[in-house]
PDB file of C-alpha atoms and ligand atoms in Angstrom:
ATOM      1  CA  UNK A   1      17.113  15.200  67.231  1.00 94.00           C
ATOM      2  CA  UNK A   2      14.514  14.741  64.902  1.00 95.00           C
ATOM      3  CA  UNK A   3      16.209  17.725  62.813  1.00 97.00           C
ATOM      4  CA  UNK A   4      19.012  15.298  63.337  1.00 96.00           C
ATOM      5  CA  UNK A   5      17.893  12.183  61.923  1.00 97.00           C
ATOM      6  CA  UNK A   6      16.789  14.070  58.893  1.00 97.00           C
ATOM      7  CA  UNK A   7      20.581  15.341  58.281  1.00 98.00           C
ATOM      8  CA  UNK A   8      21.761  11.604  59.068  1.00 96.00           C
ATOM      9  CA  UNK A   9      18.946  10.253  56.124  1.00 96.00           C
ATOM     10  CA  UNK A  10      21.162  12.739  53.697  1.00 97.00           C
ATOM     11  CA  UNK A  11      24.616  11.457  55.074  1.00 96.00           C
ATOM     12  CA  UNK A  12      22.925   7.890  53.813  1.00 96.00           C
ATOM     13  CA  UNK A  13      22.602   8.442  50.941  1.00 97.00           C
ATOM     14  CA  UNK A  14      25.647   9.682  50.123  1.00 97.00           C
ATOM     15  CA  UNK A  15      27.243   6.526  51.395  1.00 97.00           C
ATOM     16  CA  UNK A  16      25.114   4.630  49.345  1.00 97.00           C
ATOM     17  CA  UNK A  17      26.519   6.858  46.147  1.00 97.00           C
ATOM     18  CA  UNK A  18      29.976   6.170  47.339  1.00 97.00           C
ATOM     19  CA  UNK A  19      29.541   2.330  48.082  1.00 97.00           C
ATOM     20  CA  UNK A  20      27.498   1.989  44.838  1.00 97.00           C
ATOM     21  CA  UNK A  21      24.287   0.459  46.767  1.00 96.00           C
ATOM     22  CA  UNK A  22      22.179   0.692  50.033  1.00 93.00           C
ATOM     23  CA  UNK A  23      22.860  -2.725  51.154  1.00 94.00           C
ATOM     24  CA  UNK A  24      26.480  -1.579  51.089  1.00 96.00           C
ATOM     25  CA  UNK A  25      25.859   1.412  53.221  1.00 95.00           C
ATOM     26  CA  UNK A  26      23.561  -0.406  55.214  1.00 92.00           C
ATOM     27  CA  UNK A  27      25.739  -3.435  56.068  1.00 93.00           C
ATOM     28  CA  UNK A  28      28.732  -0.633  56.512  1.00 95.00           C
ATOM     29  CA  UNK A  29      26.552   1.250  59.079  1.00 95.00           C
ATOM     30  CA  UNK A  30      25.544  -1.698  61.073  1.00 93.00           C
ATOM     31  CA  UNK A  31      29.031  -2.051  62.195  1.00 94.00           C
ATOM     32  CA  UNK A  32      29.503   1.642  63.215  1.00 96.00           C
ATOM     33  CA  UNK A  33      28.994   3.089  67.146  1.00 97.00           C
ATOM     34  CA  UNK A  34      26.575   5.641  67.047  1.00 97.00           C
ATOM     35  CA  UNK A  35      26.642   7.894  70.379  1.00 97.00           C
ATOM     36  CA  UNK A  36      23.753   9.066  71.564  1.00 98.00           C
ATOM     37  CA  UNK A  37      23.389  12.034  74.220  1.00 97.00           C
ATOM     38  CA  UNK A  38      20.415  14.205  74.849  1.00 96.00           C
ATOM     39  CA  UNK A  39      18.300  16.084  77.553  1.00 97.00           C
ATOM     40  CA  UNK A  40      20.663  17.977  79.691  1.00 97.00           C
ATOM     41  CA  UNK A  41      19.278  20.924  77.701  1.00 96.00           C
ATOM     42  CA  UNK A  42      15.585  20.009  78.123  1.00 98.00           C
ATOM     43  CA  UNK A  43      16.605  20.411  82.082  1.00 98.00           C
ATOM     44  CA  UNK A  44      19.064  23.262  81.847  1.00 97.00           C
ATOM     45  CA  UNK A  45      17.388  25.201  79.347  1.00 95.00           C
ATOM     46  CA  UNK A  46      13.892  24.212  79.816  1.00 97.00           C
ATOM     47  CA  UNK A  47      12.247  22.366  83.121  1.00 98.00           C
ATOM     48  CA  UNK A  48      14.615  24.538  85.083  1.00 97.00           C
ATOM     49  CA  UNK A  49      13.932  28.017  83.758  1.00 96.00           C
ATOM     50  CA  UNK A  50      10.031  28.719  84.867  1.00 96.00           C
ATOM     51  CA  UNK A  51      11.105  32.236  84.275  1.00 94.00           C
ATOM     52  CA  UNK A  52      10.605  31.303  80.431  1.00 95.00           C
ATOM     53  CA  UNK A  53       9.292  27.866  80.172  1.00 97.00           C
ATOM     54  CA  UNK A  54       6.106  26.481  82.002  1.00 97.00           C
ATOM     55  CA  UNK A  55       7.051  23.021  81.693  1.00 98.00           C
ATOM     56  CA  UNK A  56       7.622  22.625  85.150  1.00 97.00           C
ATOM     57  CA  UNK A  57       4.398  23.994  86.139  1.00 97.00           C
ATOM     58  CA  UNK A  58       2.577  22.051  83.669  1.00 98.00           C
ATOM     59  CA  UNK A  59       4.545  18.277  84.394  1.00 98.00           C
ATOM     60  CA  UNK A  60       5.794  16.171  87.750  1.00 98.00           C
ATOM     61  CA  UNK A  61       9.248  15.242  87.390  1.00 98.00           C
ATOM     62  CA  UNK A  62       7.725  12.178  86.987  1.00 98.00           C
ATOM     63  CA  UNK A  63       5.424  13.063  83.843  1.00 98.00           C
ATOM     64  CA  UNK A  64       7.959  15.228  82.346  1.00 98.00           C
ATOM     65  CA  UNK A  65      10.838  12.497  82.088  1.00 98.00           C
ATOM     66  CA  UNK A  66       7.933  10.158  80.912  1.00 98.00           C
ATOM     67  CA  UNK A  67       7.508  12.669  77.666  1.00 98.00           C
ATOM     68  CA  UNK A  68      10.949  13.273  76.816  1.00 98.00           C
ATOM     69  CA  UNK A  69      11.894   9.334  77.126  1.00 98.00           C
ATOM     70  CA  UNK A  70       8.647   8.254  74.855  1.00 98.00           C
ATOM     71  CA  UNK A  71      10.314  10.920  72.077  1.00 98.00           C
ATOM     72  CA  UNK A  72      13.523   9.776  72.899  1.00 98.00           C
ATOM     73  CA  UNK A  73      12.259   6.111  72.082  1.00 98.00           C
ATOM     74  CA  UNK A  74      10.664   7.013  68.756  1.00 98.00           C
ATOM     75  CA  UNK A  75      14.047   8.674  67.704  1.00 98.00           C
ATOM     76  CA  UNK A  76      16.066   5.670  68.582  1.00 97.00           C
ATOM     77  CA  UNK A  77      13.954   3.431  67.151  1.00 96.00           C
ATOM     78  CA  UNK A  78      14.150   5.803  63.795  1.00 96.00           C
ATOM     79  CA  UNK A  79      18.325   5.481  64.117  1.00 96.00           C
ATOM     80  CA  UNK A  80      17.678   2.152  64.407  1.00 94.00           C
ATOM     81  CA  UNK A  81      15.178   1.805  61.166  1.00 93.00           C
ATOM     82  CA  UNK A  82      18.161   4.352  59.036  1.00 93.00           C
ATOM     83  CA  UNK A  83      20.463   0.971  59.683  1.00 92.00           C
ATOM     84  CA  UNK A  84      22.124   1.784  63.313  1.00 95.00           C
ATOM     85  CA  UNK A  85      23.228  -1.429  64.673  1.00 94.00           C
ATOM     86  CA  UNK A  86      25.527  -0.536  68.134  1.00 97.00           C
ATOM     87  CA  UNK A  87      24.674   2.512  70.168  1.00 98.00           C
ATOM     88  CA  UNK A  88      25.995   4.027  73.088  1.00 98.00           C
ATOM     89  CA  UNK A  89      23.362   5.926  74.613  1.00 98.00           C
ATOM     90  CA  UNK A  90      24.662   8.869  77.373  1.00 98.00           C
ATOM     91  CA  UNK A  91      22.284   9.044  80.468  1.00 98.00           C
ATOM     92  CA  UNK A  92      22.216  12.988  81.930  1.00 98.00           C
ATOM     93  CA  UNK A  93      25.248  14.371  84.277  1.00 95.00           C
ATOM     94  CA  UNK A  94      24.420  15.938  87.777  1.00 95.00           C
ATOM     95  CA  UNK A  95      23.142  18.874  86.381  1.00 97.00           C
ATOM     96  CA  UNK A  96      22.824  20.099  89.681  1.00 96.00           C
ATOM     97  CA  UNK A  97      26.170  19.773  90.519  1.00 95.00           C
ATOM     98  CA  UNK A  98      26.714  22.401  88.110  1.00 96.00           C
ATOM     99  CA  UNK A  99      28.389  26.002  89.030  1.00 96.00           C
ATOM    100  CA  UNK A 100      25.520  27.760  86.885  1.00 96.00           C
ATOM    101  CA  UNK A 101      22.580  25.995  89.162  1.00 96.00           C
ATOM    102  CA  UNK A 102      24.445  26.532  92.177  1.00 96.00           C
ATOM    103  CA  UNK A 103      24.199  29.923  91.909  1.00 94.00           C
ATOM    104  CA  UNK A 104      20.870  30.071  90.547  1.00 94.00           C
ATOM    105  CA  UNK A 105      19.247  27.420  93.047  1.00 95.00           C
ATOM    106  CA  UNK A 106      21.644  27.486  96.176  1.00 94.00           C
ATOM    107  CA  UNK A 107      22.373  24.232  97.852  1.00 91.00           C
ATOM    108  CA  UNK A 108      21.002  24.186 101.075  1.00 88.00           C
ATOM    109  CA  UNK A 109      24.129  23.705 102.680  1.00 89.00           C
ATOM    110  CA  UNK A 110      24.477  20.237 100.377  1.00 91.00           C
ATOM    111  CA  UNK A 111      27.283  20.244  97.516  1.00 90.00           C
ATOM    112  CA  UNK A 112      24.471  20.165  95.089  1.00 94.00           C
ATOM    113  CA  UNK A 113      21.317  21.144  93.759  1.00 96.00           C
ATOM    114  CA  UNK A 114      19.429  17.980  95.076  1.00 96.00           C
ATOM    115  CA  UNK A 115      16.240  18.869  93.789  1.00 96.00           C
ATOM    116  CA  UNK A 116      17.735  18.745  90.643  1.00 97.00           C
ATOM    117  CA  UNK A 117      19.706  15.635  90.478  1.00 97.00           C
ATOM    118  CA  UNK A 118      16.856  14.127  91.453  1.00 97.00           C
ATOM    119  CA  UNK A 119      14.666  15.110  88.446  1.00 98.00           C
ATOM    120  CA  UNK A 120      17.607  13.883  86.435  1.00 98.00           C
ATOM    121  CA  UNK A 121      17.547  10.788  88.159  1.00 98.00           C
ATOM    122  CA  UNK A 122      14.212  10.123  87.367  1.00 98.00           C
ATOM    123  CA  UNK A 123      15.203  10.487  83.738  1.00 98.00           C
ATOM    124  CA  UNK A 124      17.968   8.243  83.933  1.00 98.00           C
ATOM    125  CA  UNK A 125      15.774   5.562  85.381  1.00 98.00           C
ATOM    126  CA  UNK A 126      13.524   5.596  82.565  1.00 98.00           C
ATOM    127  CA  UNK A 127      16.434   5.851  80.007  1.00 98.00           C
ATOM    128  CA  UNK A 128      17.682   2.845  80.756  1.00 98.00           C
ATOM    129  CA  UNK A 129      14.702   0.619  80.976  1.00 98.00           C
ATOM    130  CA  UNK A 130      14.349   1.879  77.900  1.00 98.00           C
ATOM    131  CA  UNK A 131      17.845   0.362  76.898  1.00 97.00           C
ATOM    132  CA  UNK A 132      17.010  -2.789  77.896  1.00 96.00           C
ATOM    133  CA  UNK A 133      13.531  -2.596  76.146  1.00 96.00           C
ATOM    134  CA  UNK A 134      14.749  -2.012  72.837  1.00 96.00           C
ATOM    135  CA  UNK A 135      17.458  -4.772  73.547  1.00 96.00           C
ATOM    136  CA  UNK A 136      14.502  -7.110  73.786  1.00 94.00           C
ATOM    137  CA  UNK A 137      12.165  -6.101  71.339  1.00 93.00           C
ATOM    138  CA  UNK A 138      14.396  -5.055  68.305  1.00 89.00           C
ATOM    139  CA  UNK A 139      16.417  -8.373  67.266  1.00 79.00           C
ATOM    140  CA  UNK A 140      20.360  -7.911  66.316  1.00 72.00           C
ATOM    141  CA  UNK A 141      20.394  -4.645  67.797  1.00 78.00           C
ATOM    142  CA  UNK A 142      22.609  -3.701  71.008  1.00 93.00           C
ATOM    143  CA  UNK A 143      21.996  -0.262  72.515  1.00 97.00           C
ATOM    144  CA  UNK A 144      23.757   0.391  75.923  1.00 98.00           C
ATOM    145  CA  UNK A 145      23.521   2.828  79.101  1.00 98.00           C
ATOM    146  CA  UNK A 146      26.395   5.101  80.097  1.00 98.00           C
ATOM    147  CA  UNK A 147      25.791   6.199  83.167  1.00 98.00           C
ATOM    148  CA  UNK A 148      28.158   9.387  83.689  1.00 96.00           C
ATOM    149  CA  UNK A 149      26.941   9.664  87.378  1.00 95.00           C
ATOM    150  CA  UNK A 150      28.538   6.718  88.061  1.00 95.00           C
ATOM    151  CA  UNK A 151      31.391   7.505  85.655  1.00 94.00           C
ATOM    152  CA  UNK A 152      32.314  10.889  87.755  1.00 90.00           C
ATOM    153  CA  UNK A 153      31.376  10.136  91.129  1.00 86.00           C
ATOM    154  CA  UNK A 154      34.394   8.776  94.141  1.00 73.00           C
ATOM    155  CA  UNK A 155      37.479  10.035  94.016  1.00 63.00           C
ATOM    156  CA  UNK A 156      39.172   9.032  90.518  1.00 57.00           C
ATOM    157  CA  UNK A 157      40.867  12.502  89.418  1.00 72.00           C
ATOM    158  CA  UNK A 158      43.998  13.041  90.426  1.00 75.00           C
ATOM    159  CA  UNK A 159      44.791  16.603  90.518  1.00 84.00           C
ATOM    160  CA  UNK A 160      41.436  18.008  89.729  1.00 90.00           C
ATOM    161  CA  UNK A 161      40.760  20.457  92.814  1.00 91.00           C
ATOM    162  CA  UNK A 162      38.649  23.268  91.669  1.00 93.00           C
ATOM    163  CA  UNK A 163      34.691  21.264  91.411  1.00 90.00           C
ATOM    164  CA  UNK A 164      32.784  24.064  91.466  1.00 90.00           C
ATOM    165  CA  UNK A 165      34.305  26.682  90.070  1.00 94.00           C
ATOM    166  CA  UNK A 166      34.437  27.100  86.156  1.00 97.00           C
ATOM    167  CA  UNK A 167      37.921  27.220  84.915  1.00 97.00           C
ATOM    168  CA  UNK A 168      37.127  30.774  82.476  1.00 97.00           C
ATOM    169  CA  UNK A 169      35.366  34.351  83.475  1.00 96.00           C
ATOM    170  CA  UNK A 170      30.958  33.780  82.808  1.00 96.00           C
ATOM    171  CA  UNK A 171      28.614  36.351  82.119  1.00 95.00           C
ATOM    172  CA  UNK A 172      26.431  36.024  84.938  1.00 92.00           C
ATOM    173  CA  UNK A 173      22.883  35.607  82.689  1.00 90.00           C
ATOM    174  CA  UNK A 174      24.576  33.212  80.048  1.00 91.00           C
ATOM    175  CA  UNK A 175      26.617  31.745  82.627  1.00 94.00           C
ATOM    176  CA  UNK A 176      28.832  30.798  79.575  1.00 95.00           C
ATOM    177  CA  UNK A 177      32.145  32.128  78.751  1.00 96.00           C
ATOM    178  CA  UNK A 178      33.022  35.930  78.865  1.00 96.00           C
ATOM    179  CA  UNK A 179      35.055  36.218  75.668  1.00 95.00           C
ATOM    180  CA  UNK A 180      38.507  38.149  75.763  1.00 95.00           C
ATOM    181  CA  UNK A 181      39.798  37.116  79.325  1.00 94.00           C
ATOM    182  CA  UNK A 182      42.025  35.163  80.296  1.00 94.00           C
ATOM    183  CA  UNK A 183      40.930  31.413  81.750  1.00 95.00           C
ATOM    184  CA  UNK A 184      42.285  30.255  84.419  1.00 97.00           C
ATOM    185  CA  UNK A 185      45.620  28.940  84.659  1.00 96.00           C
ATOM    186  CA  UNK A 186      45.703  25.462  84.809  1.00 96.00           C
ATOM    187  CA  UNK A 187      42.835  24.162  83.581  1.00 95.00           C
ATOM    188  CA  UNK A 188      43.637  20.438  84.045  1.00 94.00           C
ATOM    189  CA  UNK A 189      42.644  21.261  87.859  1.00 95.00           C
ATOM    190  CA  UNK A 190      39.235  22.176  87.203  1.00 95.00           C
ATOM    191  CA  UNK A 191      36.227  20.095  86.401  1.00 94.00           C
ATOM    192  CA  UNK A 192      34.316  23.029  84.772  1.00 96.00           C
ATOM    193  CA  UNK A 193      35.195  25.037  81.837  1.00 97.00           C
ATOM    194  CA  UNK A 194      32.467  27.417  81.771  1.00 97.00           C
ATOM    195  CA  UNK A 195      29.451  27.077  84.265  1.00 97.00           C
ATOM    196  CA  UNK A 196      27.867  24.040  82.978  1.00 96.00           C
ATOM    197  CA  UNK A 197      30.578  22.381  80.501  1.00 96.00           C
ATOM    198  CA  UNK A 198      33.122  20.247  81.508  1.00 95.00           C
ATOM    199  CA  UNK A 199      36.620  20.536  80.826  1.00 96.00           C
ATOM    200  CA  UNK A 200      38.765  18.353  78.681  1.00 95.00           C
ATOM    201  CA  UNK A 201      40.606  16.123  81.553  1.00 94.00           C
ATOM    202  CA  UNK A 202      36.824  15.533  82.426  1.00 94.00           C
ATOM    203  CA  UNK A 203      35.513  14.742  78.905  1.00 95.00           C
ATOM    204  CA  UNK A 204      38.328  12.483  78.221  1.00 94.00           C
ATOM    205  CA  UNK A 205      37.644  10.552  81.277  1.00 93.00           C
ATOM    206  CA  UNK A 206      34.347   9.501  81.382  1.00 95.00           C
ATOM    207  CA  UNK A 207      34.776   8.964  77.393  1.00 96.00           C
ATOM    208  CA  UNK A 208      37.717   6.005  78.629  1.00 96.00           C
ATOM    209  CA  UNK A 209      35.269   4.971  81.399  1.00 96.00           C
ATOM    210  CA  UNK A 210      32.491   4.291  78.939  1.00 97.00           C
ATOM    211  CA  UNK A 211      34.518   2.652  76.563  1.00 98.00           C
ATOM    212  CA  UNK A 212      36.326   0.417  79.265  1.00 98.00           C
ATOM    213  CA  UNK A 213      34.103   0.230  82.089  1.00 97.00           C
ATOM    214  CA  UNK A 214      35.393  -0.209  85.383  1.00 95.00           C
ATOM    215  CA  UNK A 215      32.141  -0.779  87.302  1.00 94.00           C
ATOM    216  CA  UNK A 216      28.846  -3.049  86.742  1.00 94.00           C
ATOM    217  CA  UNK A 217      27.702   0.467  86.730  1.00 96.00           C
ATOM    218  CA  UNK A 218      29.678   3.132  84.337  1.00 97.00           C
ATOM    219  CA  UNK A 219      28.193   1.228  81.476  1.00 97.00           C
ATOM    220  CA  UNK A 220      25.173  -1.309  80.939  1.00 96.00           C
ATOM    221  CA  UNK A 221      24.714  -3.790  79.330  1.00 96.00           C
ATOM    222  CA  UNK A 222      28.157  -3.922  77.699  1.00 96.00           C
ATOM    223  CA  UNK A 223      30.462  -0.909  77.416  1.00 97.00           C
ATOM    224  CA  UNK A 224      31.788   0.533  74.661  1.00 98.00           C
ATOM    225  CA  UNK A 225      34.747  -1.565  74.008  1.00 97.00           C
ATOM    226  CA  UNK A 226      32.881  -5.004  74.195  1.00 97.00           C
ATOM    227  CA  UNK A 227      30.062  -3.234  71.672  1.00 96.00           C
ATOM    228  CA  UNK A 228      32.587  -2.799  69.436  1.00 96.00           C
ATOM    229  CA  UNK A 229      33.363  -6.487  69.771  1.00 94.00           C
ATOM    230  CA  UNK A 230      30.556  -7.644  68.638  1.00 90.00           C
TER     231      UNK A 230
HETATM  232  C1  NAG B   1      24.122   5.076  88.029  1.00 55.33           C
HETATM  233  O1  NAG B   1      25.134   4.635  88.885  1.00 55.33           O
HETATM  234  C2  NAG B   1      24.887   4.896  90.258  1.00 55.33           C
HETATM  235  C3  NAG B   1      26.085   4.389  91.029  1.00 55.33           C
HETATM  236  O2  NAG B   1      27.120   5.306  90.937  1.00 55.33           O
HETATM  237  C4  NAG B   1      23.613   4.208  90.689  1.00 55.33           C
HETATM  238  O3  NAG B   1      23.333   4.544  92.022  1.00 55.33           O
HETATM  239  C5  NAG B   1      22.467   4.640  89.802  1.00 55.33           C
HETATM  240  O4  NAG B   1      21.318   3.884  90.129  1.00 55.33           O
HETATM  241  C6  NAG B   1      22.795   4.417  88.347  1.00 55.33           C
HETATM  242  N1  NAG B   1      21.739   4.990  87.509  1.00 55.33           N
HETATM  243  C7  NAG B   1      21.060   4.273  86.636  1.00 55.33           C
HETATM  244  C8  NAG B   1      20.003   4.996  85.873  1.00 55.33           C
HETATM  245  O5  NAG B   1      21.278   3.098  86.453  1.00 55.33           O
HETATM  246  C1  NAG B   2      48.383  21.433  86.083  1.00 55.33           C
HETATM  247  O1  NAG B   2      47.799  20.587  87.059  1.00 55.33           O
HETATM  248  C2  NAG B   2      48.073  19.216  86.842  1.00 55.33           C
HETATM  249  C3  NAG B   2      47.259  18.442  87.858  1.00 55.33           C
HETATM  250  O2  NAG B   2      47.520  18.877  89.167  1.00 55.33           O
HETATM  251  C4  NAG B   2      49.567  18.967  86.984  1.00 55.33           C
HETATM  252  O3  NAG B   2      49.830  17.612  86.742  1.00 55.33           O
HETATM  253  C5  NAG B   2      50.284  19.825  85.964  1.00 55.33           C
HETATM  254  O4  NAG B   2      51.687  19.710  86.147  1.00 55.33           O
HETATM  255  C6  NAG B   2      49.877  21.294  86.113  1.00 55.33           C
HETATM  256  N1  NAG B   2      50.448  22.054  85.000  1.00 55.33           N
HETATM  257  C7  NAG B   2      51.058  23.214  85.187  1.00 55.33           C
HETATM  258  C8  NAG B   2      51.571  23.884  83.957  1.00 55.33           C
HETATM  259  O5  NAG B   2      51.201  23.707  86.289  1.00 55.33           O
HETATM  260  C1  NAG B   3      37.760  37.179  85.618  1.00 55.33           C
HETATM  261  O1  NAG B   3      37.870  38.547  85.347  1.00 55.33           O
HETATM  262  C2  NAG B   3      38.221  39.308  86.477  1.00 55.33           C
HETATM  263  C3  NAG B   3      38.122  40.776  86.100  1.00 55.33           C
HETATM  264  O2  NAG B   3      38.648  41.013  84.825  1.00 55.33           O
HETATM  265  C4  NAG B   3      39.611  38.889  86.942  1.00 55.33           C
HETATM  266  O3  NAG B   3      39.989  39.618  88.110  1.00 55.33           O
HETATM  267  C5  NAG B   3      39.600  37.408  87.265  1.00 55.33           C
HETATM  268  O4  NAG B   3      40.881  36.956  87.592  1.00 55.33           O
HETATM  269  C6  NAG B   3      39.090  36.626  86.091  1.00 55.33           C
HETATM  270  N1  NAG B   3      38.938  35.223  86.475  1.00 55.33           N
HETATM  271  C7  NAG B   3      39.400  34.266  85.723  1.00 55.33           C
HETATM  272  C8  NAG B   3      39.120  32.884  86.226  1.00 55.33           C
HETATM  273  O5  NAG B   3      40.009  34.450  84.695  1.00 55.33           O
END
């Protein structure tokens, strides 16, 4: 993210060129929705391979949410410094629920990796006390929680029947896509496309959830829609 915010610095200030000042571009980009979404990797890709990483080893759940939300808060308060007025800020999915860590971790005879959710939790927690932290401290700004856990959980997809099963062929170390086969063939009944992505029908629903909430939940303070009311 940080590599991030230095790309979004250069995006500036070429606005500024094309609005002729930086009070135009920053007056232009206080009325834009950022979306923010990060972690799943530092879990996926990180936390929950000890085979290469020894974060786990080294940090509690507990500690190591408490280091990636403190980075997380510098970088969000950066966004907010570069002239970020409204952002939508994506909590973590149930990365144990995920075909990939099923196979890796098992489930104990649960639908899930619990262990895993858990962790995530954790984060989550801290994410959006966070959220409502920088709501209080940093005046005229409105940052908000989507919580995709709450988004995707009870029974709101009709037709999708295949949960844990991704939708294409994965190479069984990558767990991504195999290239040159054919997916499966309807992929609107799936909820994975590869063994830790999401499909479309998925993508496009919790996107409508977070912009139109339809619990106290899926989105916090505000969602998406009443941000961009503002
Ligand atoms: C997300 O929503 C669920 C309800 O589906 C709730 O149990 C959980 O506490 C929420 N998470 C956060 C971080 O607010
Ligand atoms: C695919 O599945 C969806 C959901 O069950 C269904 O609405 C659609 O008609 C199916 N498409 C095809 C081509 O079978
Ligand atoms: C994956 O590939 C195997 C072998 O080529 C094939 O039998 C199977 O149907 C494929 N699965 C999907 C979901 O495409």
């Amino acid at each position: 993210m940080y590599k991030q915010l230095l790309n979004h610095q250069i995006v500036i200030s070429r606005i500024a060129m094309l609005l002729g000042s930086k009070e135009a571009a920053t007056n232009h980009l206080s009325k834009c929705i950022y979306s923010v979404g990060m972690g799943n990797n530092d879990y996926i890709n990180n936390y929950f391979q000890p085979q290469y990483y020894p974060t786990s080893s080294q940090y509690t759940g507990e500690q190591y949410a408490t280091v990636l939300v403190q980075q997380y808060s510098k970088q969000l308060k950066t966004l907010y410094e570069y002239g970020a007025n409204k952002i939508a800020i994506f909590g973590l999915g149930q990365i144990g629920c995920t075909p990939a860590e099923i196979a890796v971790y098992g489930t104990n005879g649960f639908a899930c990796v619990d262990k895993i959710n858990s962790a995530v939790e954790i984060f989550n927690v801290k994410l959006k006390s966070l959220v409502d932290d920088l709501n209080k401290e940093l005046a005229g700004v409105k940052f908000i929680y989507i919580n995709i856990t709450s988004i995707t959980s009870g029974k709101a997809f009709p037709g999708l029947t295949v949960l844990n099963v991704p939708c294409c062929n994965v190479s069984s170390i990558t767990r991504l896509c195999v290239s040159n086969k054919a997916p499966c063939s309807n992929r609107s009944t799936y909820a994975f496309w590869d063994a830790y992505h999401p499909t479309e029908i998925v993508n496009v629903f919790v996107a409508g959830r977070a912009y139109n909430a339809q619990t106290a939940f899926d989105a916090s303070p505000i969602d998406i829609r009443s941000l961009a009311q503002l």
